[in-house]
Amino acid sequence: MKSKGNGFRIYAILYLGFLYAPIVLLPIFAFNNSTVISFPLVGFTTQWFQALVTDTSLLLAVRHSLIVAVSVSILATTFGVFAARATTRYKFPGKGGLMGMIMLPLVLPDIIIAVALLGAITNILGMKLSLITVIFGHTLIATPFTIAILNSAFQSLDRSLEEAAYDLGETKISTFRLIILPLVMPGIISAMLIAFTISLDEYIIAAFLSGTEATLPVYIFSQFRFPQRVPVIMALGTILVCLSIVLLTVAEYFRRRGIAKAGGKSSGGFL
Amino acid sequence: MTKRKFLGSEAANGLLMLSPTAIYSIVVMAAPLIAVLLFSFMTPGYLKVIWTPTLDNYAKVLSDPIYQVLLGRSLVMAATVTAVTVLTAFPIAYFISFIVSPEKKSLWLFLITIPFWTSYLIRVFLWKVILGYNGVINEAFMGLGIIHQPMTFLLYNMNSVVLTLAHSYAPFAILPIFVALEKIDRSLLEAGQDLGESRIMTFIRVTLPLAMSGVVASVLIVFIPTVGDYVTPTLVGGSSGQMIANVIQLQYFKLGNYPVGSAVSIAAMGVVTVISVIFVFANRRFMRGPQ
């Protein structure tokens, strides 16, 4: 029994090593004083980080990505709240089918969503590609994730609190605002952070739909063609990884607090 | 009295509540997918579609061997990635569900999901650094004197694509299996052992069948998106690692040929859907049971 558990533990630790290998290498090369990304290391430098601040096309890409990610986090979470509230609170015909359709982007390859939107936008709507079209696409793929998080927040709501509010004369809307919203607020914050992170990192849809307004991943991909630019990208990656870890830790904190607040028990991760 | 009225309109309330999300999904996903289906039957023009119906696009997709080669290779690659990912993920899910103490489960799941949320492009690029000619693995093995020439079979082929995708989809494979394992009533396992089954037989006859619903979910959630991945093949695949998504990207983005790109997309999605349905059907006896 003991040895069996240990075998699994060793395997799990090796597996974590495999999962974290690329992320661990990132800061090593970001601070290495060489344009060639390989061992042995040459020396310590912060020049790649300094180069980031003066790169105007990079700063523009960051700006574009932030505009998109903030919009997506608000839109996707709003759509997520409606869907999660509808599925956890009401029974209605066609629920399974409609939810299946809404959750479909989870398994639909991103390239299919990208080409479908590209074709429809340029050939049917006749719209110009811009950050707005990227926001459309990213909201679509981020919504299922927000629903997954918000479902657990709404599921752990005690129905009797809501009924008590009705009995005390509150309307549906005031009950939602005064009782339900504060209880699911941690879930909402968590969902917004996840949607933000998904959008910030998404490349394929952004590459197809951003037109001339490159987002950060589109910019990064374009830089891979120039070997001398790679150390700067490693520095950028180091900052992005740190940012993602902070955002996810905060999101996880709120997700757990949300479930605890509504009287539930935390069971698992984001998905 | 009011309660009855309330129950009577429950369906309407639910539909109304779901409508913003459902309408968004119809307008931004379902309608464009239908447009792709329409495009695939129209005449190609550069960056635009000429609305004259034709079957030429499908004739081209079916007759040109390049599409069959790439689709076949994508399916084999996705199946390999799925097998590798799910088989290596199962022990992790089992470990977290059965061996890790309950209060530490969330921490383990969090540790497993973090790499997944960190910059996808940069992660894929770093595998290039790890596997490359002057990469981490070659330098380390040469430093230890195990090899004298850098190994060239590590990068720019199917192996590197499989490894990189297995890395990308690890949490997608682990979480559904974990959820299925968590639902297993532990007393069933004790009963199995009380009735004289060995630990391994209990696993094969009780745990595994009950975990199969999670395994099926993992397989689908890894297989379907990996067929359509093109970033990983582009960065670490080399010329022998090109996939069907690369040709879709080429037709749409570089050649501006929307109808042929659409026909390839529809054909690929059709094949993937058929395979997925067959797979679920083959495993249908595991899928029933309490939700």
Coordinates of C-alpha atoms in Angstrom, one line a residue:
Chain A
M1 CA 0.0 0.0 0.0
K2 CA 2.7 2.4 1.1
S3 CA 5.1 1.6 -1.8
K4 CA 2.2 1.7 -4.3
G5 CA 1.4 5.3 -3.2
N6 CA 5.0 6.2 -3.4
G7 CA 5.3 4.9 -7.0
F8 CA 2.4 7.1 -8.0
R9 CA 3.9 10.1 -6.1
I10 CA 7.2 9.7 -8.0
Y11 CA 5.4 9.5 -11.3
A12 CA 3.3 12.6 -10.4
I13 CA 6.4 14.6 -9.5
L14 CA 8.1 13.6 -12.8
Y15 CA 4.9 14.5 -14.7
L16 CA 4.9 17.9 -13.0
G17 CA 8.6 18.3 -14.1
F18 CA 7.5 17.6 -17.7
L19 CA 4.6 20.1 -17.4
Y20 CA 6.8 22.8 -15.9
A21 CA 10.0 22.2 -18.0
P22 CA 9.3 25.0 -20.6
I23 CA 8.2 27.5 -18.0
V24 CA 11.3 26.9 -15.9
L25 CA 13.6 27.5 -18.9
L26 CA 12.0 30.8 -19.8
P27 CA 13.6 33.1 -17.1
I28 CA 16.9 31.3 -17.5
F29 CA 17.2 32.4 -21.2
A30 CA 15.5 35.8 -20.5
F31 CA 18.4 36.8 -18.3
N32 CA 21.1 35.1 -20.4
N33 CA 23.5 37.5 -22.1
S34 CA 23.4 35.9 -25.5
T35 CA 21.3 36.2 -28.6
V36 CA 21.5 32.4 -29.1
I37 CA 18.9 30.4 -27.1
S38 CA 21.0 27.4 -26.0
F39 CA 23.3 26.2 -23.3
P40 CA 25.9 26.8 -21.9
L41 CA 24.7 30.1 -20.4
V42 CA 26.9 33.1 -21.1
G43 CA 26.3 35.6 -18.3
F44 CA 23.6 37.7 -16.6
T45 CA 21.9 40.6 -18.3
T46 CA 18.7 42.6 -18.1
Q47 CA 19.1 44.1 -21.5
W48 CA 16.3 42.0 -23.0
F49 CA 13.9 43.5 -20.5
Q50 CA 15.1 47.0 -21.2
A51 CA 14.6 46.3 -25.0
L52 CA 10.9 45.6 -24.3
V53 CA 10.1 49.0 -23.0
T54 CA 11.5 50.8 -26.1
D55 CA 9.8 48.5 -28.7
T56 CA 6.9 50.6 -29.9
S57 CA 5.2 47.9 -32.0
L58 CA 5.3 45.7 -29.0
L59 CA 3.7 48.3 -26.8
L60 CA 1.0 48.9 -29.4
A61 CA 0.3 45.1 -29.4
V62 CA 0.1 45.1 -25.6
R63 CA -2.4 47.9 -25.8
H64 CA -4.5 46.1 -28.4
S65 CA -4.4 42.9 -26.4
L66 CA -5.5 44.7 -23.2
I67 CA -8.5 46.4 -25.0
V68 CA -9.6 43.0 -26.4
A69 CA -9.0 41.0 -23.1
V70 CA -10.9 43.5 -20.9
S71 CA -13.8 43.7 -23.3
V72 CA -13.9 39.9 -23.6
S73 CA -13.8 39.4 -19.8
I74 CA -16.8 41.6 -19.4
L75 CA -18.8 40.2 -22.3
A76 CA -18.0 36.6 -21.8
T77 CA -18.8 36.8 -18.0
T78 CA -22.1 38.6 -18.7
F79 CA -23.1 35.8 -21.1
G80 CA -21.8 33.3 -18.6
V81 CA -24.0 34.7 -15.8
F82 CA -27.2 34.5 -17.9
A83 CA -26.4 30.9 -19.0
A84 CA -25.3 29.6 -15.6
R85 CA -28.3 31.2 -13.9
A86 CA -30.6 29.7 -16.5
T87 CA -29.2 26.2 -16.3
T88 CA -28.9 26.0 -12.5
R89 CA -32.2 27.6 -11.6
Y90 CA -34.7 26.7 -14.3
K91 CA -36.0 23.6 -16.1
F92 CA -37.1 24.2 -19.7
P93 CA -37.4 22.4 -23.0
G94 CA -34.4 22.4 -25.3
K95 CA -32.0 23.1 -22.4
G96 CA -29.6 20.3 -23.2
G97 CA -29.4 21.2 -26.9
L98 CA -29.0 24.9 -26.4
M99 CA -26.3 24.4 -23.7
G100 CA -24.6 21.9 -25.9
M101 CA -24.4 24.5 -28.7
I102 CA -23.1 27.2 -26.3
M103 CA -20.4 24.8 -24.9
L104 CA -19.4 23.6 -28.4
P105 CA -16.4 26.0 -28.7
L106 CA -14.7 23.9 -26.0
V107 CA -14.2 21.0 -28.4
L108 CA -14.5 22.9 -31.8
P109 CA -10.9 23.4 -33.2
D110 CA -10.0 27.1 -33.0
I111 CA -9.1 27.2 -36.7
I112 CA -12.7 26.2 -37.6
I113 CA -14.1 29.1 -35.5
A114 CA -11.5 31.4 -37.1
V115 CA -12.2 30.5 -40.7
A116 CA -16.0 30.5 -40.2
L117 CA -15.8 34.0 -38.6
L118 CA -13.4 35.3 -41.2
G119 CA -15.6 34.1 -44.1
A120 CA -18.8 35.4 -42.6
I121 CA -17.3 38.8 -41.6
T122 CA -15.6 39.6 -44.9
N123 CA -18.0 37.9 -47.4
I124 CA -21.4 38.2 -45.8
L125 CA -21.3 41.2 -43.3
G126 CA -18.7 43.1 -45.3
M127 CA -17.1 44.3 -42.1
K128 CA -13.5 45.3 -41.9
L129 CA -11.2 43.2 -39.7
S130 CA -10.3 44.9 -36.5
L131 CA -10.0 44.4 -32.7
I132 CA -13.8 44.3 -32.6
T133 CA -13.9 41.2 -34.7
V134 CA -11.3 39.6 -32.5
I135 CA -13.5 40.5 -29.5
F136 CA -16.4 38.6 -31.2
G137 CA -14.3 35.5 -31.6
H138 CA -12.7 35.5 -28.2
T139 CA -16.0 36.1 -26.4
L140 CA -17.3 33.0 -28.1
I141 CA -14.5 30.7 -26.9
A142 CA -14.2 32.2 -23.4
T143 CA -17.9 32.0 -22.6
P144 CA -18.0 28.2 -22.0
F145 CA -15.2 28.6 -19.5
T146 CA -17.0 31.3 -17.6
I147 CA -20.1 29.1 -17.6
A148 CA -18.2 26.2 -16.1
I149 CA -16.9 28.4 -13.3
L150 CA -20.2 30.2 -12.7
N151 CA -22.2 27.0 -12.7
S152 CA -20.5 25.8 -9.6
A153 CA -21.0 29.2 -8.0
F154 CA -24.7 29.3 -8.8
Q155 CA -25.2 25.6 -8.0
S156 CA -24.1 26.0 -4.4
L157 CA -26.6 28.8 -3.9
D158 CA -29.2 28.0 -1.3
R159 CA -32.6 28.3 -3.0
S160 CA -34.4 29.1 0.3
L161 CA -32.5 32.4 0.7
E162 CA -34.0 33.6 -2.6
E163 CA -37.5 32.4 -1.5
A164 CA -37.1 34.2 1.8
A165 CA -36.4 37.4 -0.1
Y166 CA -39.5 37.0 -2.3
D167 CA -41.6 36.3 0.9
L168 CA -40.2 39.5 2.4
G169 CA -41.5 41.4 -0.6
E170 CA -38.4 41.8 -2.8
T171 CA -38.9 41.7 -6.6
K172 CA -37.1 39.4 -8.8
I173 CA -34.6 42.0 -9.9
S174 CA -33.9 43.3 -6.4
T175 CA -33.5 39.8 -5.1
F176 CA -30.9 39.1 -7.8
R177 CA -29.1 42.3 -7.0
L178 CA -29.3 42.1 -3.2
I179 CA -29.0 38.3 -2.5
I180 CA -27.8 36.4 -5.5
L181 CA -25.2 38.7 -7.0
P182 CA -23.2 39.3 -3.7
L183 CA -23.1 35.5 -3.2
V184 CA -21.9 34.7 -6.7
M185 CA -19.5 37.7 -6.9
P186 CA -16.4 35.7 -6.2
G187 CA -17.4 33.4 -9.0
I188 CA -17.9 36.4 -11.3
I189 CA -14.5 37.8 -10.5
S190 CA -12.9 34.4 -11.1
A191 CA -14.7 34.0 -14.4
M192 CA -13.6 37.5 -15.6
L193 CA -10.0 36.7 -14.8
I194 CA -10.1 33.4 -16.7
A195 CA -11.8 35.0 -19.7
F196 CA -9.1 37.8 -19.6
T197 CA -6.3 35.2 -19.5
I198 CA -7.8 33.1 -22.4
S199 CA -8.1 36.2 -24.6
L200 CA -4.7 37.5 -23.7
D201 CA -3.1 34.2 -24.8
E202 CA -5.2 33.3 -27.8
Y203 CA -3.4 33.2 -31.2
I204 CA -5.2 31.5 -34.0
I205 CA -8.5 33.5 -33.9
A206 CA -6.6 36.7 -33.3
A207 CA -4.3 36.0 -36.3
F208 CA -7.2 35.5 -38.6
L209 CA -9.4 38.3 -37.4
S210 CA -7.2 41.1 -36.2
G211 CA -6.4 42.5 -39.7
T212 CA -3.7 45.1 -39.3
E213 CA -4.2 45.6 -35.5
A214 CA -1.9 42.8 -34.2
T215 CA -2.5 41.5 -30.7
L216 CA 0.3 40.4 -28.4
P217 CA 0.4 36.7 -29.5
V218 CA 0.2 37.7 -33.2
Y219 CA 3.2 40.0 -32.6
I220 CA 5.1 37.2 -30.7
F221 CA 4.5 34.8 -33.5
S222 CA 5.7 37.3 -36.1
Q223 CA 8.9 37.7 -34.1
F224 CA 9.8 34.0 -34.1
R225 CA 11.0 34.5 -37.7
F226 CA 13.9 36.7 -36.5
P227 CA 16.3 34.7 -34.4
Q228 CA 17.9 37.8 -32.9
R229 CA 14.5 38.9 -31.5
V230 CA 14.0 35.6 -29.5
P231 CA 15.7 36.7 -26.2
V232 CA 13.4 39.7 -26.1
I233 CA 10.4 37.3 -26.5
M234 CA 11.8 35.2 -23.7
A235 CA 11.9 38.3 -21.5
L236 CA 8.3 39.1 -22.5
G237 CA 7.3 35.5 -21.9
T238 CA 8.8 35.7 -18.4
I239 CA 6.6 38.7 -17.6
L240 CA 3.5 37.1 -19.1
V241 CA 4.0 33.9 -17.1
C242 CA 4.4 35.8 -13.9
L243 CA 1.3 37.8 -14.7
S244 CA -0.8 34.7 -15.6
I245 CA 0.3 33.0 -12.4
V246 CA -0.8 36.0 -10.3
L247 CA -4.1 36.3 -12.2
L248 CA -4.8 32.6 -11.8
T249 CA -4.0 32.5 -8.1
V250 CA -6.4 35.4 -7.6
A251 CA -9.0 33.7 -9.7
E252 CA -8.6 30.4 -7.8
Y253 CA -8.8 32.3 -4.5
F254 CA -12.1 33.9 -5.5
R255 CA -13.5 30.7 -6.9
R256 CA -12.9 28.8 -3.7
R257 CA -14.2 31.7 -1.6
G258 CA -17.3 31.9 -3.7
I259 CA -18.1 28.2 -3.2
A260 CA -17.3 28.4 0.5
K261 CA -19.4 31.6 0.9
A262 CA -22.5 29.9 -0.6
G263 CA -22.0 26.9 1.7
G264 CA -20.5 24.5 -0.8
K265 CA -17.4 22.4 -0.9
S266 CA -14.5 23.0 -3.2
S267 CA -14.1 20.1 -5.5
G268 CA -11.4 20.5 -8.1
G269 CA -10.0 23.0 -10.6
F270 CA -11.3 25.4 -13.2
L271 CA -12.8 23.0 -15.7
Chain B
M1 CA -51.3 30.9 -5.6
T2 CA -48.4 33.0 -6.8
K3 CA -46.2 29.9 -6.6
R4 CA -48.3 28.1 -9.1
K5 CA -48.2 31.0 -11.5
F6 CA -44.4 31.1 -11.0
L7 CA -44.0 27.4 -11.8
G8 CA -46.2 27.7 -14.8
S9 CA -43.8 30.2 -16.4
E10 CA -40.6 28.5 -15.4
A11 CA -39.9 27.3 -18.9
A12 CA -40.4 30.8 -20.2
N13 CA -38.2 32.3 -17.5
G14 CA -35.4 29.8 -18.2
L15 CA -35.5 30.4 -22.0
L16 CA -35.6 34.1 -21.5
M17 CA -32.6 33.9 -19.1
L18 CA -30.6 31.8 -21.5
S19 CA -31.5 33.8 -24.6
P20 CA -28.7 36.4 -24.7
T21 CA -26.0 33.7 -24.5
A22 CA -27.9 31.4 -26.9
I23 CA -28.5 34.2 -29.5
Y24 CA -24.9 35.2 -29.3
S25 CA -23.8 31.6 -29.9
I26 CA -26.2 31.3 -32.9
V27 CA -25.1 34.6 -34.5
V28 CA -21.4 34.3 -33.9
M29 CA -20.9 30.5 -34.2
A30 CA -23.8 28.6 -35.7
A31 CA -24.5 31.1 -38.6
P32 CA -20.8 31.4 -39.6
L33 CA -20.5 27.6 -39.6
I34 CA -23.5 27.4 -41.9
A35 CA -21.8 30.1 -44.1
V36 CA -18.7 27.8 -44.3
L37 CA -21.0 25.0 -45.5
L38 CA -22.5 27.3 -48.1
F39 CA -19.1 28.6 -49.2
S40 CA -17.9 25.1 -49.8
F41 CA -20.5 24.7 -52.6
M42 CA -19.6 28.1 -54.3
T43 CA -17.1 29.2 -56.9
P44 CA -13.8 30.5 -55.6
G45 CA -12.7 34.1 -56.3
Y46 CA -9.7 35.8 -54.7
L47 CA -10.6 36.8 -51.1
K48 CA -14.3 36.6 -52.0
V49 CA -16.9 34.0 -52.9
I50 CA -18.6 34.0 -56.3
W51 CA -22.2 32.9 -55.6
T52 CA -22.4 30.3 -58.4
P53 CA -23.0 26.8 -57.0
T54 CA -20.5 24.1 -57.8
L55 CA -19.2 20.8 -56.6
D56 CA -15.7 21.4 -57.9
N57 CA -14.3 22.2 -54.5
Y58 CA -15.2 18.8 -53.1
A59 CA -14.1 17.1 -56.3
K60 CA -10.7 18.9 -55.8
V61 CA -10.5 17.9 -52.2
L62 CA -11.4 14.3 -53.0
S63 CA -9.1 13.9 -56.0
D64 CA -6.0 15.8 -54.9
P65 CA -3.9 13.3 -52.9
I66 CA -2.3 16.1 -50.8
Y67 CA -5.6 16.6 -48.8
Q68 CA -6.0 12.9 -48.1
V69 CA -2.3 12.6 -47.1
L70 CA -2.6 15.6 -44.7
L71 CA -6.0 14.6 -43.3
G72 CA -4.7 11.0 -42.8
R73 CA -1.6 12.3 -41.1
S74 CA -3.6 14.6 -38.9
L75 CA -5.9 11.8 -37.8
V76 CA -2.9 9.5 -37.1
M77 CA -1.1 12.3 -35.3
A78 CA -4.2 13.2 -33.2
A79 CA -4.9 9.6 -32.4
T80 CA -1.3 9.1 -31.2
V81 CA -1.4 12.4 -29.2
T82 CA -4.7 11.3 -27.6
A83 CA -3.4 7.8 -26.8
V84 CA -0.1 9.2 -25.3
T85 CA -1.9 12.0 -23.4
V86 CA -4.7 9.9 -22.0
L87 CA -2.5 7.0 -21.0
T88 CA 0.0 9.2 -19.2
A89 CA -2.8 11.3 -17.6
F90 CA -4.7 8.4 -16.1
P91 CA -2.2 7.6 -13.4
I92 CA -2.1 11.3 -12.4
A93 CA -5.9 11.5 -12.2
Y94 CA -5.9 8.3 -10.2
F95 CA -3.1 9.6 -7.9
I96 CA -5.0 12.8 -7.1
S97 CA -8.3 11.1 -6.6
F98 CA -7.2 8.0 -4.6
I99 CA -3.9 8.8 -3.0
V100 CA -3.7 12.6 -2.3
S101 CA -5.4 13.6 0.9
P102 CA -8.7 15.5 0.3
E103 CA -7.4 18.9 1.5
K104 CA -4.5 18.8 -1.0
K105 CA -6.5 17.8 -4.1
S106 CA -7.3 21.4 -5.1
L107 CA -3.6 22.3 -4.8
W108 CA -2.6 19.4 -7.1
L109 CA -5.2 20.3 -9.7
F110 CA -4.1 24.0 -9.5
L111 CA -0.5 23.0 -10.1
I112 CA -1.5 20.9 -13.1
T113 CA -3.7 23.7 -14.7
I114 CA -1.1 26.5 -14.3
P115 CA 1.2 25.6 -17.2
F116 CA -1.9 25.3 -19.4
W117 CA -2.8 28.9 -18.9
T118 CA 0.6 30.3 -19.6
S119 CA 1.5 31.7 -23.0
Y120 CA 0.8 28.9 -25.5
L121 CA 3.0 30.2 -28.2
I122 CA 6.0 30.7 -26.0
R123 CA 5.5 27.2 -24.4
V124 CA 5.5 25.6 -27.9
F125 CA 8.6 27.7 -28.9
L126 CA 10.4 26.5 -25.7
W127 CA 9.9 22.9 -26.8
K128 CA 11.9 23.8 -29.9
V129 CA 14.6 25.1 -27.5
I130 CA 14.5 21.9 -25.5
L131 CA 14.5 19.5 -28.5
G132 CA 16.6 21.4 -31.0
Y133 CA 20.1 20.6 -32.5
N134 CA 21.8 22.8 -29.8
G135 CA 18.9 22.2 -27.5
V136 CA 18.8 21.4 -23.8
I137 CA 18.5 17.7 -24.2
N138 CA 21.3 17.4 -26.8
E139 CA 23.6 19.7 -24.7
A140 CA 22.9 17.7 -21.6
F141 CA 23.5 14.3 -23.2
M142 CA 26.7 15.5 -24.9
G143 CA 27.9 17.0 -21.6
L144 CA 27.4 13.7 -19.9
G145 CA 29.2 11.9 -22.7
I146 CA 26.2 9.7 -23.5
I147 CA 26.2 10.8 -27.1
H148 CA 28.9 12.5 -29.3
Q149 CA 26.7 13.9 -32.1
P150 CA 23.5 15.9 -31.4
M151 CA 20.4 13.8 -32.0
T152 CA 18.4 15.1 -34.9
F153 CA 15.3 12.9 -34.6
L154 CA 14.0 15.0 -31.6
L155 CA 12.8 18.0 -33.5
Y156 CA 10.9 18.8 -36.8
N157 CA 9.0 15.6 -37.1
M158 CA 5.9 13.8 -35.7
N159 CA 7.6 12.9 -32.4
S160 CA 8.1 16.6 -31.5
V161 CA 4.5 17.4 -32.5
V162 CA 3.2 14.5 -30.4
L163 CA 5.3 15.5 -27.4
T164 CA 4.4 19.2 -27.6
L165 CA 0.7 18.5 -28.0
A166 CA 0.7 16.0 -25.2
H167 CA 2.1 18.7 -23.1
S168 CA -0.5 21.3 -24.2
Y169 CA -3.5 19.0 -23.6
A170 CA -2.4 17.4 -20.4
P171 CA -5.0 19.1 -18.1
F172 CA -7.8 18.5 -20.6
A173 CA -7.0 14.8 -20.3
I174 CA -6.5 14.7 -16.5
L175 CA -9.6 16.6 -15.3
P176 CA -12.4 14.6 -16.9
I177 CA -10.8 11.3 -15.7
F178 CA -10.3 12.8 -12.2
V179 CA -14.0 13.9 -12.1
A180 CA -15.1 10.4 -13.0
L181 CA -12.8 8.8 -10.4
E182 CA -14.1 11.1 -7.7
K183 CA -17.6 9.9 -8.3
I184 CA -16.8 6.3 -7.7
D185 CA -18.3 5.0 -4.4
R186 CA -15.3 3.8 -2.4
S187 CA -17.3 1.1 -0.7
L188 CA -17.6 -0.7 -4.1
L189 CA -13.8 -1.2 -4.1
E190 CA -13.9 -2.5 -0.6
A191 CA -16.7 -4.9 -1.5
G192 CA -14.6 -6.1 -4.5
Q193 CA -11.7 -6.9 -2.2
D194 CA -13.9 -8.4 0.5
L195 CA -15.2 -10.8 -2.1
G196 CA -11.7 -12.0 -2.7
E197 CA -10.6 -10.0 -5.8
S198 CA -7.0 -8.9 -5.9
R199 CA -6.2 -5.2 -6.0
I200 CA -5.4 -5.3 -9.7
M201 CA -8.6 -7.3 -10.5
T202 CA -10.7 -4.8 -8.5
F203 CA -9.1 -2.0 -10.6
I204 CA -9.9 -3.8 -13.9
R205 CA -13.4 -5.0 -13.0
V206 CA -14.6 -2.1 -10.8
T207 CA -12.6 1.1 -11.1
L208 CA -11.8 1.1 -14.8
P209 CA -15.3 0.5 -16.1
L210 CA -16.6 3.3 -13.7
A211 CA -13.9 5.6 -14.9
M212 CA -14.5 5.0 -18.6
S213 CA -17.0 7.9 -19.0
G214 CA -14.2 10.2 -18.0
V215 CA -11.7 8.5 -20.3
V216 CA -14.2 8.9 -23.2
A217 CA -14.6 12.6 -22.4
S218 CA -10.8 13.0 -22.2
V219 CA -10.3 11.2 -25.5
L220 CA -12.8 13.5 -27.3
I221 CA -11.6 16.7 -25.7
V222 CA -8.0 15.9 -26.8
F223 CA -8.6 14.3 -30.1
I224 CA -11.0 16.8 -31.7
P225 CA -9.0 20.0 -31.2
T226 CA -5.6 18.4 -32.0
V227 CA -6.8 17.4 -35.4
G228 CA -7.2 21.1 -36.1
D229 CA -4.1 22.4 -34.4
Y230 CA -1.7 24.3 -36.7
V231 CA 0.6 26.3 -34.4
T232 CA 2.4 23.3 -33.0
P233 CA 3.0 21.7 -36.5
T234 CA 4.2 25.0 -37.9
L235 CA 6.7 25.6 -35.1
V236 CA 8.0 22.2 -34.2
G237 CA 6.7 19.9 -37.0
G238 CA 9.0 20.8 -39.9
S239 CA 7.9 19.8 -43.4
S240 CA 7.0 16.2 -42.4
G241 CA 4.8 17.4 -39.6
Q242 CA 2.4 19.6 -41.6
M243 CA -1.3 18.9 -40.8
I244 CA -4.7 19.5 -42.3
A245 CA -5.1 22.8 -40.4
N246 CA -1.9 24.1 -42.2
V247 CA -3.6 23.7 -45.6
I248 CA -6.9 25.3 -44.3
Q249 CA -4.8 28.2 -43.1
L250 CA -3.0 28.4 -46.4
Q251 CA -6.2 28.3 -48.5
Y252 CA -8.0 30.9 -46.4
F253 CA -5.2 33.2 -45.3
K254 CA -2.5 33.1 -47.9
L255 CA -4.4 32.1 -51.1
G256 CA -7.7 33.8 -50.2
N257 CA -9.6 30.8 -51.6
Y258 CA -12.5 30.6 -49.2
P259 CA -14.6 27.9 -51.0
V260 CA -11.8 25.3 -51.2
G261 CA -10.7 26.2 -47.7
S262 CA -14.3 25.7 -46.6
A263 CA -14.6 22.4 -48.4
V264 CA -11.4 21.1 -46.7
S265 CA -12.8 22.3 -43.3
I266 CA -16.2 20.6 -43.8
A267 CA -14.6 17.4 -45.0
A268 CA -12.2 17.4 -42.0
M269 CA -15.0 18.2 -39.5
G270 CA -17.2 15.5 -41.1
V271 CA -14.5 12.8 -40.8
V272 CA -13.8 13.9 -37.2
T273 CA -17.5 13.8 -36.3
V274 CA -18.0 10.4 -37.7
I275 CA -14.9 9.0 -35.8
S276 CA -16.1 10.6 -32.6
V277 CA -19.6 9.3 -32.9
I278 CA -18.3 5.8 -33.6
F279 CA -16.0 6.0 -30.6
V280 CA -18.8 7.1 -28.3
F281 CA -21.1 4.4 -29.7
A282 CA -18.4 1.7 -29.2
N283 CA -18.1 2.9 -25.5
R284 CA -21.9 3.4 -25.0
R285 CA -22.1 0.7 -22.3
F286 CA -19.9 2.8 -20.0
M287 CA -21.8 6.0 -20.6
R288 CA -25.0 5.2 -18.7
G289 CA -25.3 5.4 -15.0
P290 CA -26.0 8.3 -12.5
Q291 CA -25.1 11.7 -13.9

